XYZ file of C-alpha atoms in Angstrom:
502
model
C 0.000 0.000 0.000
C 1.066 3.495 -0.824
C 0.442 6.878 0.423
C -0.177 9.774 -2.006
C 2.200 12.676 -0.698
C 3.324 16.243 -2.978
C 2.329 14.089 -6.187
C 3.671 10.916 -5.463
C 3.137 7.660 -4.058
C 5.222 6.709 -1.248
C 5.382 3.206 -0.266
C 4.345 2.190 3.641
C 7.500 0.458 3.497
C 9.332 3.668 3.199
C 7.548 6.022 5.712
C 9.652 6.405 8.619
C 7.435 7.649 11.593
C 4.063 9.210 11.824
C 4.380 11.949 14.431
C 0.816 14.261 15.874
C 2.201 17.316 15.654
C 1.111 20.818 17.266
C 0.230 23.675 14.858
C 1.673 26.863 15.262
C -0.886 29.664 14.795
C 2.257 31.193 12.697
C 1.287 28.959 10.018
C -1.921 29.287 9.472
C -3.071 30.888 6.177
C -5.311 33.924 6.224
C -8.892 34.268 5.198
C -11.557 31.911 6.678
C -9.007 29.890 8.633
C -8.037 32.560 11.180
C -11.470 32.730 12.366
C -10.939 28.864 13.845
C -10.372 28.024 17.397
C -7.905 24.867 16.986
C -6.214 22.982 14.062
C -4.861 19.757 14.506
C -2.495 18.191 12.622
C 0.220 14.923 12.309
C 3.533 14.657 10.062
C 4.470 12.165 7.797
C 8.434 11.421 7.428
C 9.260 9.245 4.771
C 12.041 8.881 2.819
C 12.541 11.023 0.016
C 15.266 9.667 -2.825
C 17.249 11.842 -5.215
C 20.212 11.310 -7.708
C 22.929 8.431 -7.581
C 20.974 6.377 -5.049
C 21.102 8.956 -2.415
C 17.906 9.079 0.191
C 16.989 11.715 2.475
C 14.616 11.981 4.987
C 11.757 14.473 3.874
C 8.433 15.618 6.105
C 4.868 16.835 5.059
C 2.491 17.833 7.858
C -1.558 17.530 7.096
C -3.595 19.426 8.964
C -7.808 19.345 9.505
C -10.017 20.894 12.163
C -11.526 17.467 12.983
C -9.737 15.948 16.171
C -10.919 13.045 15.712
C -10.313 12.456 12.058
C -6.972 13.501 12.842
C -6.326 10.918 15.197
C -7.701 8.473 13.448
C -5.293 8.590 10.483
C -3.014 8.709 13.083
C -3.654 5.562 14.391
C -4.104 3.926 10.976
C -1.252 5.101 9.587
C 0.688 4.020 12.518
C -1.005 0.347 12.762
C 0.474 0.476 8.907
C 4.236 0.706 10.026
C 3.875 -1.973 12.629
C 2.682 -4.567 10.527
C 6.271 -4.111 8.753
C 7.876 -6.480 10.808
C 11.053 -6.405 8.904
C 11.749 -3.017 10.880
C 14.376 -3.479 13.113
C 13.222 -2.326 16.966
C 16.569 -2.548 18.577
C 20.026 -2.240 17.625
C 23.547 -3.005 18.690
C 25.865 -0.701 17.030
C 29.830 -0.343 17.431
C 31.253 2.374 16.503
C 35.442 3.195 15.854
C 36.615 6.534 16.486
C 40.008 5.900 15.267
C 38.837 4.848 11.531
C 39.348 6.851 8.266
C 39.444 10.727 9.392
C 38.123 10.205 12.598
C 34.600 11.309 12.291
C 32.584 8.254 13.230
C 31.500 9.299 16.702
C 30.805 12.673 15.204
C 28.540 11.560 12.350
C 26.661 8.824 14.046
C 25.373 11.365 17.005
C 24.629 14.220 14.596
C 23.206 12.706 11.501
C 22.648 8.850 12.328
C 20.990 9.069 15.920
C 18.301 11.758 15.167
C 16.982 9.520 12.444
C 17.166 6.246 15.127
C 15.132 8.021 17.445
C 12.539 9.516 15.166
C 12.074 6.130 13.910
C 11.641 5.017 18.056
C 14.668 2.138 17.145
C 16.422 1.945 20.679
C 20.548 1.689 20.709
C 23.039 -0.115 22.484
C 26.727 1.900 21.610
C 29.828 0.926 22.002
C 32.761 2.796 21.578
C 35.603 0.258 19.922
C 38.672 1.162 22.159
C 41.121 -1.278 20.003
C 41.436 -3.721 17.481
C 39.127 -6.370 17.156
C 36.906 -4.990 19.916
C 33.807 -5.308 18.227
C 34.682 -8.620 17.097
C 35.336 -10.109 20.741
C 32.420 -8.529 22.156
C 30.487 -10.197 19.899
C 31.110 -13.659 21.654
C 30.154 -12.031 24.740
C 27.073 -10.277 24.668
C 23.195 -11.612 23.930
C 23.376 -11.079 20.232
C 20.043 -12.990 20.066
C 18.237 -9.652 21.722
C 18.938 -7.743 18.917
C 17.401 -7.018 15.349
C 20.891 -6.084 13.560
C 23.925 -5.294 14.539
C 25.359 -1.603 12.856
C 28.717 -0.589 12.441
C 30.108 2.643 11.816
C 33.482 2.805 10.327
C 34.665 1.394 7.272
C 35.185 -1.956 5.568
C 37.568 -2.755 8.049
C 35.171 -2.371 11.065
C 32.484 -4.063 8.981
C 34.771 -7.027 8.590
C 35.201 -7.185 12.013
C 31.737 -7.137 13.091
C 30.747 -9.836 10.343
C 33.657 -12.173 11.940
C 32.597 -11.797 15.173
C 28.442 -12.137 14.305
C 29.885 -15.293 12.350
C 31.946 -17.099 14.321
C 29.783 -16.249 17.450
C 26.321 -18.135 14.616
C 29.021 -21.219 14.087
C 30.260 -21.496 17.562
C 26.302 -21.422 18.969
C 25.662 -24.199 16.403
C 29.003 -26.646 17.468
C 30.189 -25.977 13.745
C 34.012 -26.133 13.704
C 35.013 -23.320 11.350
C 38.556 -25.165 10.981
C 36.810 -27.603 8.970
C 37.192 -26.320 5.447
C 34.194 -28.636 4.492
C 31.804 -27.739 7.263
C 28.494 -26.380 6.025
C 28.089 -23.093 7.596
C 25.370 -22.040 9.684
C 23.615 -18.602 7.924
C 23.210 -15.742 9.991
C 19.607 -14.319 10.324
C 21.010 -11.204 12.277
C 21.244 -8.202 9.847
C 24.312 -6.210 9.495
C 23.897 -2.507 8.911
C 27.147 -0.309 7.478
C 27.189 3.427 8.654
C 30.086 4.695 6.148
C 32.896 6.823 7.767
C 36.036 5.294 6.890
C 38.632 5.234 4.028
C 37.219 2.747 1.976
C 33.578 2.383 1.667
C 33.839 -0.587 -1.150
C 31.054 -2.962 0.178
C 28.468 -0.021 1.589
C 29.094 1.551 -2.522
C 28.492 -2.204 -3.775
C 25.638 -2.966 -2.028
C 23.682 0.545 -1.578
C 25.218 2.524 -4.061
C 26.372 5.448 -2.371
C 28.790 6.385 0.277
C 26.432 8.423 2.540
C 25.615 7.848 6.079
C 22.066 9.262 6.405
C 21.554 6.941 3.000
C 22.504 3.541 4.889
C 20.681 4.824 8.413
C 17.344 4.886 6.275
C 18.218 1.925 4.731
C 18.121 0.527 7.794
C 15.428 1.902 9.453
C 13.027 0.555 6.659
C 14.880 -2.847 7.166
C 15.859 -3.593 3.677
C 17.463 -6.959 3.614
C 20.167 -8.264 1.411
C 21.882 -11.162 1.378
C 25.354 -11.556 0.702
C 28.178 -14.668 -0.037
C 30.632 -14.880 2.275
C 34.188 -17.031 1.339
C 35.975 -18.819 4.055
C 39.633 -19.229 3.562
C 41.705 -21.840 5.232
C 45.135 -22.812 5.211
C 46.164 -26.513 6.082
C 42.868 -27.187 7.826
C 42.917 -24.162 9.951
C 40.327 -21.155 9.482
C 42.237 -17.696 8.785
C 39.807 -15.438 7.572
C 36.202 -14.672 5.891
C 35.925 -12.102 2.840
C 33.128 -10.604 1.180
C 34.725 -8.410 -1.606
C 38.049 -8.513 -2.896
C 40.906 -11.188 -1.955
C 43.644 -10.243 -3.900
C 47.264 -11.752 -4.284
C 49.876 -9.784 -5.997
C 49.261 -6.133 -6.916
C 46.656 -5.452 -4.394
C 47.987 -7.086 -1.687
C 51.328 -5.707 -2.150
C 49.441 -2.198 -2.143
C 47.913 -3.180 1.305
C 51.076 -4.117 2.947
C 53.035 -1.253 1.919
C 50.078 1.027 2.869
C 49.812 0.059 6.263
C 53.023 1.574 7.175
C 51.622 4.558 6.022
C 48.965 5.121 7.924
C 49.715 8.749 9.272
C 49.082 9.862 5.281
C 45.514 9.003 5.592
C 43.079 8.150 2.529
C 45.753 9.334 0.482
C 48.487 6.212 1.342
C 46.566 4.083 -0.706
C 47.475 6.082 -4.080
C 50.483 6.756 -2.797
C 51.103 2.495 -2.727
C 49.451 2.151 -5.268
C 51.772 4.597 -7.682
C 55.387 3.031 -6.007
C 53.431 -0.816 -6.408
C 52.839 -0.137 -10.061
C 56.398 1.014 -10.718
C 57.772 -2.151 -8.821
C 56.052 -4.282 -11.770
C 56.465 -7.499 -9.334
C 54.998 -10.823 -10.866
C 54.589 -14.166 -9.002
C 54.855 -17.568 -9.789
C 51.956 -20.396 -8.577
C 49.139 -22.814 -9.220
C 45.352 -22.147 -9.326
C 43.051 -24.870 -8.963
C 39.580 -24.035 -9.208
C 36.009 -25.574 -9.883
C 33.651 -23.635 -11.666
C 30.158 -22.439 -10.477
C 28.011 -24.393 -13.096
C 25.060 -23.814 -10.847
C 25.240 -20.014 -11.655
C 23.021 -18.267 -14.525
C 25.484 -15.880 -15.573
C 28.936 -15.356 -16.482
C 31.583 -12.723 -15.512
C 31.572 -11.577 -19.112
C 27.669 -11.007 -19.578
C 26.407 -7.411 -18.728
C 23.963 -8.655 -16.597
C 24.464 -6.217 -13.383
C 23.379 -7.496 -10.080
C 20.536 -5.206 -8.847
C 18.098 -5.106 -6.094
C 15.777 -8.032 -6.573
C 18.373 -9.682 -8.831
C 16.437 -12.781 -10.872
C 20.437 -15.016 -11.044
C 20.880 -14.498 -7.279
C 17.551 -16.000 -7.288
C 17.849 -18.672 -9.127
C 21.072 -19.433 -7.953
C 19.473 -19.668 -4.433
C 17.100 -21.813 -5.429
C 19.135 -24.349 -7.688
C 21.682 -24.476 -4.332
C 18.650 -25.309 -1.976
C 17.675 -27.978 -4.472
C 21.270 -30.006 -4.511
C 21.198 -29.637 -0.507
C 17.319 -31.164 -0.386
C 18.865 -33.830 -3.104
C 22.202 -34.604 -1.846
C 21.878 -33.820 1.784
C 24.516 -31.090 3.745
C 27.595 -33.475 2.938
C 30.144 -31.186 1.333
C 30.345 -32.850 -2.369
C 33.501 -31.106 -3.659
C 35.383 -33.501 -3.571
C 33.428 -35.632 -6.567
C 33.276 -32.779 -8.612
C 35.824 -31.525 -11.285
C 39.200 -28.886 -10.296
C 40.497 -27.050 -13.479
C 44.207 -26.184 -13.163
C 46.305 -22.887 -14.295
C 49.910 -22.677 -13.743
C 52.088 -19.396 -14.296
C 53.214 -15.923 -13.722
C 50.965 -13.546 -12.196
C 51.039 -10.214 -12.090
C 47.655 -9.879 -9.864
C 45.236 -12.766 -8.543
C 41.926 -11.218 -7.733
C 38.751 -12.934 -6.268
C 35.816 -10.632 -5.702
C 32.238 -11.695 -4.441
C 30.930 -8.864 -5.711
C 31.460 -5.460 -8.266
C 34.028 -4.043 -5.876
C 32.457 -0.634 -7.363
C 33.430 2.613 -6.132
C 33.892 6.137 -6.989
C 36.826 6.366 -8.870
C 36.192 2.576 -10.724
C 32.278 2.697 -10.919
C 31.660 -0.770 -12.220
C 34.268 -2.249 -10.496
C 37.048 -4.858 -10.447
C 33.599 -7.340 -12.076
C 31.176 -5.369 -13.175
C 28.880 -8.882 -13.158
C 29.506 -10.309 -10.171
C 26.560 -10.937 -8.085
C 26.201 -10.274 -4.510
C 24.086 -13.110 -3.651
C 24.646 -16.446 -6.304
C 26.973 -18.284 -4.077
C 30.164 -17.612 -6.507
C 32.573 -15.429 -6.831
C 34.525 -14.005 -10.129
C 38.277 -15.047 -10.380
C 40.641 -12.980 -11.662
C 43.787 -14.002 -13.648
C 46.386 -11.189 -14.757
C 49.174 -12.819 -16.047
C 52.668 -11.751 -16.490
C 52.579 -8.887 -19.391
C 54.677 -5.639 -19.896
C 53.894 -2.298 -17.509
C 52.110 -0.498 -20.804
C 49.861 -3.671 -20.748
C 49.051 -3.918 -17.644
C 48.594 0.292 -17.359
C 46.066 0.062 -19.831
C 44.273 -2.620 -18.093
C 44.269 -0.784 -14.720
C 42.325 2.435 -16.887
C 39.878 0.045 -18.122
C 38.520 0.116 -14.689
C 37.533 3.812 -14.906
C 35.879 3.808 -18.015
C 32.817 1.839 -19.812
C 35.437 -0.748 -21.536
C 35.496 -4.166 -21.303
C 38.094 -4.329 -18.519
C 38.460 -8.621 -19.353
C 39.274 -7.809 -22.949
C 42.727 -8.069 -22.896
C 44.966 -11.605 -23.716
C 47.036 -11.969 -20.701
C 43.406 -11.334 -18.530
C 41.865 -15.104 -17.591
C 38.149 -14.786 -15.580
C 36.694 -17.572 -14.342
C 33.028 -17.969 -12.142
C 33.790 -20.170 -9.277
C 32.352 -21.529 -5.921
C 35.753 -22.676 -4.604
C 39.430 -22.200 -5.418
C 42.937 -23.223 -3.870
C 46.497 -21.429 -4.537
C 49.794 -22.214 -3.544
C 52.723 -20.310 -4.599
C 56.177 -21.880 -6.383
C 57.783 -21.532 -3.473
C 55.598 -23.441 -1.007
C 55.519 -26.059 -4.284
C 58.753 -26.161 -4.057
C 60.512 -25.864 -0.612
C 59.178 -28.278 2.419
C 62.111 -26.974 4.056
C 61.803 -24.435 6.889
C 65.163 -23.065 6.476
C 65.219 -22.705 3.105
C 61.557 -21.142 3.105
C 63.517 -18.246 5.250
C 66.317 -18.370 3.398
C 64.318 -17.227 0.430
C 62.311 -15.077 2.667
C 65.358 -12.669 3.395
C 66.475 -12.841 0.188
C 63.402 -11.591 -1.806
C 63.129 -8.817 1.048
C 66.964 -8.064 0.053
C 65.337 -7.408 -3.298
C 62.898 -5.338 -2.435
C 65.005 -2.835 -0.601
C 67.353 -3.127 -3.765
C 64.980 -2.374 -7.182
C 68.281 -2.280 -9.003
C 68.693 -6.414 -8.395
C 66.969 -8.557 -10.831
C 65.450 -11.242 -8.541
C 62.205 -11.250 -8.397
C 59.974 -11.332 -4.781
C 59.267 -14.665 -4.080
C 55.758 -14.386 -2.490
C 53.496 -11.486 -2.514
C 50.787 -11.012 0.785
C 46.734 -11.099 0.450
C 44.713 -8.301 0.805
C 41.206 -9.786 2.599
C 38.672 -6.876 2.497
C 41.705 -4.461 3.600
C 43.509 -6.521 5.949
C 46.798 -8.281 5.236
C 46.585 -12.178 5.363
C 50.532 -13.400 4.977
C 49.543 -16.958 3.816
C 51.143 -18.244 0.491
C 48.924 -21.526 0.150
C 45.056 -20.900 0.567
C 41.813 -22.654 0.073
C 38.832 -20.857 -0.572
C 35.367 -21.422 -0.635
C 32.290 -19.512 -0.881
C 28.978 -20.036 0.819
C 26.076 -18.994 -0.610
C 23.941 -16.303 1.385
C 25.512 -16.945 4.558
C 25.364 -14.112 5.959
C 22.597 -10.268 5.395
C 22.909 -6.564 5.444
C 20.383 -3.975 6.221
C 20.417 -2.363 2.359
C 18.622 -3.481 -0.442
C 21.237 -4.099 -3.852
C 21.829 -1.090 -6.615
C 18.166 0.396 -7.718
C 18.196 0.668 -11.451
C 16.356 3.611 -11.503
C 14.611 5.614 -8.745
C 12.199 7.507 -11.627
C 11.531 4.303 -13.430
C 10.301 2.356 -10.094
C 8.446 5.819 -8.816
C 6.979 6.118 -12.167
C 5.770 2.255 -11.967
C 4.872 2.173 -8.475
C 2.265 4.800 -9.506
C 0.965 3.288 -12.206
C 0.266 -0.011 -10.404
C -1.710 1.923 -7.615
C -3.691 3.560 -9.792
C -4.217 0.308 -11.683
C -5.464 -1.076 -8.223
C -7.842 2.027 -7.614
């Protein structure tokens, strides 16, 4: 059902409090109503939405001199909002102080709070005091109590918060997440992202924007979106989960020189990124992979994921099917692993687009937030030029895959292991060749090449040369909703449909 407000239809779903409101005899307008005793009146605040996915939070007030008309739409209006039960009621939300330019604290109490409260959502804040705060917490407290958990920082303190909601779902549920063949228990509690951090890669993927009041009304509607989530293990033991980009080579040498530059800010990561480029550092290894035949799509297809996305659908569905026909038992092992050997400049693995504003369709511009796969990645040894003009294809409209020395592959679980873990079982040789490639590195003028290169994982530095990763479909859901094709399309349709109905 829809409300008609200043010419348009507003869904229920989007209205964010109904509010009886006292009218100032300032307002009235002259003529015959100055002559009346009393006006009453209620406002309406619903969510108003604008250019590039941005939403704002927008008021009308109606008036009448009936009290009790007044209070009936009121109370029907209201009776409206509680029967959407996907609103969240109470939330636990961590905030860090420390991330990006240290503004969290700031914009959650001026611009995030006053839209909680309007919307009568009750808090529970904590203040992260160090790393991994959030994420230990989160073992500790009575998760169950809450509708969604919200984190304000960036897509560091989101990872954080999505370890600790999933390894506190797995540990409730006696799954050992060491087992790289467990099935995974999904978690039903939402996630929410408030953006205010230096990279805002999976609140841009899955919203659209980078905007704080956008994401706080995105989560006081309590859109719902479910997202894959990869598991990564290394000889049997669980190191990390990732949601957007694990990259080996170019990105993750990127991250690890970054991260002793943290006093530059935002601006370390171009900073790596220029010197990273220049270094031109390629690594040797094996990929072994099995493909996601259960998918609808391909990476190369121009079928975006959007909100309500029909191949995350299907995918869903096809994936429930094999479980009801084959049981939980982990089948990977019957199934078919494709293997690539060679030089790499870059190994990428992204769960989804990895959009954001200076690449707006990404590292994939098809991969799919929800189809239980995720796009991998293959740049192979070529000359700087080559590889330049690859890294510009992600700024423009371009096929960014079109290039002979790029390899992409759809696939629901993959395993790496560099040349030299092939090809040293030896622990003293293994740091042998460890000093030496770092001798390298401090010496560009020597000719060796850097024997192992570290992963980026969402950000964070994983210093594993032999993975195994696998994804799990939907395991985990954020308070947002996908990428809306087009705001004036839907507004256009939803008002056609209503007055279809009438």
């Amino acid at each position: 059902s829809c409300v008609h407000i200043e010419n348009c239809f507003v869904p229920i779903s989007e209205i964010i409090a109904i509010e009886e409101t006292e009218f100032n005899k300032k307002q009235r307008n002259i003529g015959r109503w100055h002559k009346m005793a009393k006006l009453h009146a209620f406002t309406v605040y619903y969510v108003k939405k604008a250019r590039n996915h941005r939403w704002r939070c927008s008021d009308v007030t109606f008036w009448c001199v009936d009290e009790h008309l007044c209070n009936q739409w009121i109370q029907a209006l209201k009776e409206l909002l509680e029967m959407q039960k996907s609103r969240p009621k109470q939330l636990l939300v961590y905030i860090n102080p420390y991330g990006g330019k240290r503004q969290g604290k700031r914009i959650y109490e001026q611009k995030v709070a006053p839209l909680f409260s309007l919307a009568s959502i009750s808090t529970d804040v904590v203040i992260t005091e160090h790393a991994n705060h959030a994420k230990d917490n989160l073992f500790e407290v009575n998760i169950y109590k809450y509708d969604g958990v919200v984190c304000v920082g960036g897509d560091g303190m989101f990872s954080e918060v999505m370890h600790g909601l999933t390894g506190r779902m797995q540990k409730d549920s006696g799954i050992d997440q060491n087992n790289p063949k467990a099935s995974l228990v999904q978690c039903n509690i939402r996630i929410g992202i408030i953006p205010a951090g230096s990279t805002d890669c999976i609140c841009y993927s899955t919203v659209g924007i980078s905007d704080p009041v956008t994401s706080a009304l995105h989560i006081i509607v309590g859109d719902c979106q479910p997202l894959d989530v990869s598991s990564i293990h290394h000889n049997n033991t669980f190191l990390k989960y990732s949601v957007s980009l694990l990259g080996y080579g170019f990105y993750g040498d990127i991250l690890k020189d970054s991260e002793k530059k943290r006093w530059m800010g935002p601006m370390r990561y171009d900073y790596s990124g220029f010197k990273t480029f220049l270094s031109h550092h390629y690594y040797e290894g094996t990929i072994a992979y099995q493909p996601a035949k259960h998918t609808h799509g391909s990476p190369r297809d121009k079928e975006s994921c959007r909100t309500g996305c029909y191949i995350c659908k299907k995918s869903e569905k096809q994936l429930a099917e094999q479980h009801m026909e084959c049981g939980l038992k982990h089948e990977e092992g019957e199934e078919e692993w494709k293997v690539i050997k060679g030089k790499f400049l870059a190994i990428n693995a992204v769960s989804m687009s990895c959009a954001c504003p200076r690449s707006p369709k990404g590292l994939s511009p098809a991969a799919h937030l929800a189809d239980g796969s995720a796009d991998l990645i293959l740049v192979r040894k070529c000359s700087r030029f080559d590889f330049l003009r690859y890294l510009v294809r992600h700024t423009n409209q371009d096929d960014q895959f079109d290039f002979p020395f790029i390899d992409v592959y759809r696939v629901k679980s993959f395993q790496f292991t560099s040349k030299l873990s092939e090809d040293n079982e030896s622990n003293v040789m293994d740091i042998g060749k460890k000093h030496f490639g770092q001798f390298c590195r401090d010496h560009p003028a020597c000719c060796c090449n850097i024997v192992n290169s570290t992963w980026n994982c969402d950000g964070e530095t994983l210093d594993c040369s032999a993975i195994e990763v696998r994804v799990h479909c939907q395991l985990m859901k954020l308070f947002a909703r996908g990428i809306e094709e087009n705001c004036k399309d839907e507004a256009a349709y939803s008002q056609s449909s209503v007055e279809q109905l009438l």
